């Protein structure tokens, strides 16, 4: 399964949709590029739609940490549709308390 990412904005939110297998340098670089683009807009919210991403890798965890460090202090990170494995990686990586886990898309 290959990795794919798309991004866009909606209101004050930046939305990055991830799917496939987030392993390998190319996949991590693609995710990082979308995160860098998103934080440049200083959104109030960053929504990571991971409903089609089975697991979070260490490289993906670093991308989320990068977003947290570069977003405005009042910005929130939402993770939409995280699998149990994804949630476990967030917890082990120390980022579980830094994101809000959602089962459905937040409203603007």
Short mmCIF file of N, CA and C in Angstrom, two decimals:
data_model
loop_
_atom_site.label_atom_id
_atom_site.label_comp_id
_atom_site.label_asym_id
_atom_site.label_seq_id
_atom_site.Cartn_x
_atom_site.Cartn_y
_atom_site.Cartn_z
N UNK A 1 0.84 -1.18 0.00
CA UNK A 1 0.00 0.00 0.00
C UNK A 1 0.89 1.24 0.00
N UNK A 2 0.67 2.14 -0.93
CA UNK A 2 1.47 3.35 -1.01
C UNK A 2 0.87 4.43 -0.12
N UNK A 3 1.68 5.43 0.16
CA UNK A 3 1.26 6.55 0.99
C UNK A 3 0.75 7.68 0.10
N UNK A 4 -0.27 8.39 0.59
CA UNK A 4 -0.81 9.52 -0.14
C UNK A 4 -1.26 10.57 0.87
N UNK A 5 -1.00 11.84 0.57
CA UNK A 5 -1.43 12.93 1.43
C UNK A 5 -1.99 14.06 0.58
N UNK A 6 -3.04 14.68 1.08
CA UNK A 6 -3.59 15.88 0.46
C UNK A 6 -3.81 16.89 1.57
N UNK A 7 -3.84 18.16 1.20
CA UNK A 7 -4.08 19.19 2.21
C UNK A 7 -4.87 20.33 1.62
N UNK A 8 -5.50 21.07 2.50
CA UNK A 8 -6.29 22.23 2.11
C UNK A 8 -6.68 23.01 3.34
N UNK A 9 -7.48 24.03 3.14
CA UNK A 9 -7.95 24.84 4.25
C UNK A 9 -9.46 24.94 4.22
N UNK A 10 -10.02 25.14 5.38
CA UNK A 10 -11.46 25.31 5.53
C UNK A 10 -11.68 26.25 6.71
N UNK A 11 -12.12 27.46 6.43
CA UNK A 11 -12.26 28.43 7.51
C UNK A 11 -10.90 28.71 8.12
N UNK A 12 -10.78 28.60 9.42
CA UNK A 12 -9.51 28.80 10.09
C UNK A 12 -8.74 27.52 10.32
N UNK A 13 -9.13 26.46 9.61
CA UNK A 13 -8.49 25.15 9.80
C UNK A 13 -7.66 24.75 8.59
N UNK A 14 -6.54 24.13 8.87
CA UNK A 14 -5.76 23.44 7.83
C UNK A 14 -6.08 21.96 8.00
N UNK A 15 -6.36 21.29 6.89
CA UNK A 15 -6.73 19.88 6.93
C UNK A 15 -5.74 19.09 6.09
N UNK A 16 -5.14 18.07 6.70
CA UNK A 16 -4.24 17.16 5.98
C UNK A 16 -4.86 15.77 6.07
N UNK A 17 -5.10 15.18 4.91
CA UNK A 17 -5.68 13.84 4.84
C UNK A 17 -4.59 12.86 4.45
N UNK A 18 -4.42 11.82 5.25
CA UNK A 18 -3.36 10.84 5.05
C UNK A 18 -3.97 9.47 4.80
N UNK A 19 -3.36 8.71 3.89
CA UNK A 19 -3.82 7.35 3.66
C UNK A 19 -2.64 6.48 3.24
N UNK A 20 -2.78 5.19 3.48
CA UNK A 20 -1.77 4.23 3.06
C UNK A 20 -0.74 3.92 4.12
N UNK A 21 0.47 3.68 3.67
CA UNK A 21 1.57 3.21 4.51
C UNK A 21 2.58 4.33 4.71
N UNK A 22 2.68 4.84 5.93
CA UNK A 22 3.58 5.95 6.24
C UNK A 22 4.96 5.44 6.65
N UNK A 23 5.52 4.53 5.89
CA UNK A 23 6.87 4.06 6.16
C UNK A 23 7.76 4.52 5.01
N UNK A 24 9.01 4.70 5.30
CA UNK A 24 9.96 5.12 4.29
C UNK A 24 10.15 6.62 4.28
N UNK A 25 11.32 7.02 3.78
CA UNK A 25 11.69 8.43 3.77
C UNK A 25 10.80 9.27 2.87
N UNK A 26 10.41 8.73 1.73
CA UNK A 26 9.58 9.50 0.79
C UNK A 26 8.23 9.83 1.40
N UNK A 27 7.62 8.88 2.08
CA UNK A 27 6.32 9.12 2.71
C UNK A 27 6.44 10.15 3.82
N UNK A 28 7.47 10.03 4.64
CA UNK A 28 7.68 10.98 5.73
C UNK A 28 7.93 12.38 5.18
N UNK A 29 8.71 12.48 4.11
CA UNK A 29 9.00 13.79 3.50
C UNK A 29 7.72 14.41 2.94
N UNK A 30 6.86 13.59 2.35
CA UNK A 30 5.60 14.11 1.81
C UNK A 30 4.72 14.65 2.94
N UNK A 31 4.60 13.89 4.03
CA UNK A 31 3.81 14.34 5.18
C UNK A 31 4.41 15.62 5.75
N UNK A 32 5.72 15.64 5.92
CA UNK A 32 6.39 16.83 6.47
C UNK A 32 6.14 18.05 5.60
N UNK A 33 6.17 17.88 4.28
CA UNK A 33 5.91 18.99 3.38
C UNK A 33 4.51 19.57 3.56
N UNK A 34 3.54 18.71 3.74
CA UNK A 34 2.16 19.18 3.97
C UNK A 34 2.06 19.89 5.32
N UNK A 35 2.75 19.38 6.33
CA UNK A 35 2.73 20.02 7.65
C UNK A 35 3.40 21.39 7.57
N UNK A 36 4.55 21.47 6.91
CA UNK A 36 5.24 22.76 6.77
C UNK A 36 4.36 23.79 6.08
N UNK A 37 3.69 23.37 5.02
CA UNK A 37 2.79 24.26 4.29
C UNK A 37 1.64 24.71 5.20
N UNK A 38 1.09 23.79 5.96
CA UNK A 38 -0.04 24.11 6.84
C UNK A 38 0.35 25.11 7.92
N UNK A 39 1.49 24.92 8.57
CA UNK A 39 1.85 25.80 9.68
C UNK A 39 2.22 27.20 9.20
N UNK A 40 2.63 27.33 7.95
CA UNK A 40 2.94 28.66 7.40
C UNK A 40 1.71 29.56 7.40
N UNK A 41 0.54 28.97 7.27
CA UNK A 41 -0.69 29.75 7.28
C UNK A 41 -1.18 30.11 8.67
N UNK A 42 -0.49 29.67 9.71
CA UNK A 42 -0.85 29.94 11.11
C UNK A 42 -2.33 29.67 11.38
N UNK A 43 -2.80 28.45 11.10
CA UNK A 43 -4.22 28.15 11.31
C UNK A 43 -4.58 28.06 12.79
N UNK A 44 -5.87 28.26 13.07
CA UNK A 44 -6.35 28.07 14.45
C UNK A 44 -6.40 26.60 14.80
N UNK A 45 -6.65 25.78 13.76
CA UNK A 45 -6.74 24.33 13.96
C UNK A 45 -6.00 23.61 12.84
N UNK A 46 -5.34 22.53 13.21
CA UNK A 46 -4.76 21.61 12.24
C UNK A 46 -5.50 20.29 12.43
N UNK A 47 -6.18 19.86 11.37
CA UNK A 47 -6.92 18.60 11.42
C UNK A 47 -6.16 17.57 10.61
N UNK A 48 -5.78 16.48 11.26
CA UNK A 48 -5.13 15.36 10.58
C UNK A 48 -6.17 14.26 10.43
N UNK A 49 -6.60 14.05 9.20
CA UNK A 49 -7.58 13.00 8.91
C UNK A 49 -6.81 11.72 8.61
N UNK A 50 -6.81 10.82 9.57
CA UNK A 50 -6.02 9.58 9.46
C UNK A 50 -6.91 8.35 9.38
N UNK A 51 -8.16 8.53 8.96
CA UNK A 51 -9.09 7.40 8.90
C UNK A 51 -8.61 6.29 7.97
N UNK A 52 -7.75 6.63 7.01
CA UNK A 52 -7.24 5.62 6.07
C UNK A 52 -5.74 5.36 6.28
N UNK A 53 -5.26 5.70 7.46
CA UNK A 53 -3.86 5.46 7.81
C UNK A 53 -3.84 4.44 8.95
N UNK A 54 -3.40 3.20 8.69
CA UNK A 54 -3.51 2.16 9.71
C UNK A 54 -2.67 2.39 10.96
N UNK A 55 -1.51 3.01 10.82
CA UNK A 55 -0.62 3.16 11.97
C UNK A 55 0.24 4.41 11.80
N UNK A 56 0.77 4.87 12.91
CA UNK A 56 1.66 6.03 12.93
C UNK A 56 3.08 5.54 13.15
N UNK A 57 3.99 6.00 12.30
CA UNK A 57 5.40 5.65 12.44
C UNK A 57 6.13 6.71 13.25
N UNK A 58 7.38 6.44 13.60
CA UNK A 58 8.19 7.42 14.32
C UNK A 58 8.35 8.69 13.49
N UNK A 59 8.51 8.55 12.18
CA UNK A 59 8.65 9.72 11.30
C UNK A 59 7.36 10.54 11.31
N UNK A 60 6.24 9.88 11.31
CA UNK A 60 4.96 10.59 11.39
C UNK A 60 4.79 11.30 12.71
N UNK A 61 5.23 10.66 13.77
CA UNK A 61 5.19 11.27 15.10
C UNK A 61 6.03 12.54 15.13
N UNK A 62 7.19 12.49 14.49
CA UNK A 62 8.05 13.69 14.42
C UNK A 62 7.36 14.82 13.65
N UNK A 63 6.60 14.48 12.62
CA UNK A 63 5.87 15.50 11.86
C UNK A 63 4.81 16.17 12.73
N UNK A 64 4.13 15.40 13.55
CA UNK A 64 3.13 15.97 14.45
C UNK A 64 3.80 16.85 15.50
N UNK A 65 4.93 16.42 16.02
CA UNK A 65 5.68 17.23 16.98
C UNK A 65 6.14 18.53 16.34
N UNK A 66 6.60 18.46 15.09
CA UNK A 66 7.01 19.66 14.35
C UNK A 66 5.84 20.63 14.25
N UNK A 67 4.67 20.12 13.90
CA UNK A 67 3.48 20.96 13.79
C UNK A 67 3.18 21.64 15.12
N UNK A 68 3.23 20.88 16.19
CA UNK A 68 2.95 21.42 17.52
C UNK A 68 3.91 22.56 17.85
N UNK A 69 5.17 22.40 17.50
CA UNK A 69 6.19 23.40 17.81
C UNK A 69 6.06 24.66 16.97
N UNK A 70 5.49 24.54 15.75
CA UNK A 70 5.47 25.67 14.83
C UNK A 70 4.10 26.32 14.64
N UNK A 71 3.07 25.75 15.22
CA UNK A 71 1.75 26.38 15.18
C UNK A 71 1.69 27.49 16.22
N UNK A 72 0.77 28.46 16.04
CA UNK A 72 0.59 29.47 17.08
C UNK A 72 0.25 28.80 18.41
N UNK A 73 0.62 29.41 19.53
CA UNK A 73 0.40 28.80 20.84
C UNK A 73 -1.05 28.44 21.13
N UNK A 74 -1.99 29.17 20.56
CA UNK A 74 -3.40 28.89 20.83
C UNK A 74 -4.02 27.90 19.85
N UNK A 75 -3.26 27.47 18.86
CA UNK A 75 -3.79 26.54 17.86
C UNK A 75 -3.99 25.15 18.46
N UNK A 76 -4.93 24.42 17.89
CA UNK A 76 -5.23 23.07 18.35
C UNK A 76 -4.95 22.08 17.21
N UNK A 77 -4.52 20.88 17.60
CA UNK A 77 -4.33 19.80 16.63
C UNK A 77 -5.39 18.74 16.91
N UNK A 78 -6.16 18.43 15.87
CA UNK A 78 -7.18 17.39 15.96
C UNK A 78 -6.75 16.22 15.10
N UNK A 79 -6.93 15.02 15.62
CA UNK A 79 -6.64 13.79 14.87
C UNK A 79 -7.96 13.07 14.68
N UNK A 80 -8.35 12.92 13.43
CA UNK A 80 -9.65 12.35 13.08
C UNK A 80 -9.51 10.90 12.66
N UNK A 81 -10.18 10.00 13.39
CA UNK A 81 -10.26 8.60 12.99
C UNK A 81 -9.03 7.76 13.28
N UNK A 82 -8.33 8.04 14.36
CA UNK A 82 -7.11 7.29 14.70
C UNK A 82 -7.43 5.85 15.11
N UNK A 83 -6.66 4.91 14.58
CA UNK A 83 -6.79 3.51 14.97
C UNK A 83 -6.19 3.31 16.36
N UNK A 84 -6.48 2.20 17.02
CA UNK A 84 -5.84 1.92 18.31
C UNK A 84 -4.31 1.94 18.21
N UNK A 85 -3.75 1.41 17.14
CA UNK A 85 -2.29 1.40 16.98
C UNK A 85 -1.75 2.83 16.86
N UNK A 86 -2.46 3.69 16.15
CA UNK A 86 -2.07 5.09 15.99
C UNK A 86 -2.09 5.78 17.36
N UNK A 87 -3.16 5.56 18.11
CA UNK A 87 -3.30 6.16 19.44
C UNK A 87 -2.18 5.70 20.38
N UNK A 88 -1.83 4.44 20.28
CA UNK A 88 -0.77 3.89 21.13
C UNK A 88 0.57 4.56 20.82
N UNK A 89 0.85 4.78 19.54
CA UNK A 89 2.09 5.45 19.16
C UNK A 89 2.10 6.88 19.67
N UNK A 90 0.98 7.58 19.58
CA UNK A 90 0.89 8.93 20.14
C UNK A 90 1.20 8.92 21.63
N UNK A 91 0.63 7.94 22.33
CA UNK A 91 0.84 7.84 23.78
C UNK A 91 2.31 7.57 24.10
N UNK A 92 2.89 6.59 23.42
CA UNK A 92 4.30 6.25 23.67
C UNK A 92 5.23 7.39 23.28
N UNK A 93 4.84 8.16 22.29
CA UNK A 93 5.66 9.29 21.84
C UNK A 93 5.48 10.54 22.67
N UNK A 94 4.58 10.51 23.64
CA UNK A 94 4.37 11.65 24.52
C UNK A 94 3.50 12.75 23.93
N UNK A 95 2.79 12.46 22.84
CA UNK A 95 1.98 13.50 22.20
C UNK A 95 0.48 13.32 22.41
N UNK A 96 0.07 12.29 23.12
CA UNK A 96 -1.36 12.03 23.30
C UNK A 96 -2.06 13.21 23.97
N UNK A 97 -1.40 13.88 24.89
CA UNK A 97 -1.99 15.02 25.57
C UNK A 97 -1.93 16.31 24.77
N UNK A 98 -1.25 16.28 23.64
CA UNK A 98 -1.08 17.48 22.82
C UNK A 98 -2.06 17.56 21.66
N UNK A 99 -2.82 16.50 21.45
CA UNK A 99 -3.78 16.47 20.35
C UNK A 99 -5.15 16.10 20.90
N UNK A 100 -6.17 16.44 20.15
CA UNK A 100 -7.53 16.03 20.48
C UNK A 100 -7.95 14.96 19.49
N UNK A 101 -8.31 13.79 20.00
CA UNK A 101 -8.73 12.68 19.16
C UNK A 101 -10.22 12.79 18.89
N UNK A 102 -10.60 12.67 17.62
CA UNK A 102 -11.99 12.80 17.21
C UNK A 102 -12.45 11.60 16.39
N UNK A 103 -13.73 11.33 16.47
CA UNK A 103 -14.32 10.30 15.62
C UNK A 103 -14.99 10.91 14.40
N UNK A 104 -15.29 12.22 14.45
CA UNK A 104 -15.89 12.88 13.29
C UNK A 104 -15.29 14.27 13.12
N UNK A 105 -15.43 14.81 11.92
CA UNK A 105 -14.83 16.09 11.54
C UNK A 105 -15.32 17.22 12.44
N UNK A 106 -14.39 18.06 12.97
CA UNK A 106 -14.83 19.20 13.79
C UNK A 106 -15.49 20.26 12.90
N UNK A 107 -16.38 21.01 13.48
CA UNK A 107 -17.05 22.09 12.75
C UNK A 107 -16.28 23.38 12.94
N UNK A 108 -16.26 24.20 11.92
CA UNK A 108 -15.54 25.49 11.99
C UNK A 108 -16.25 26.47 12.89
#
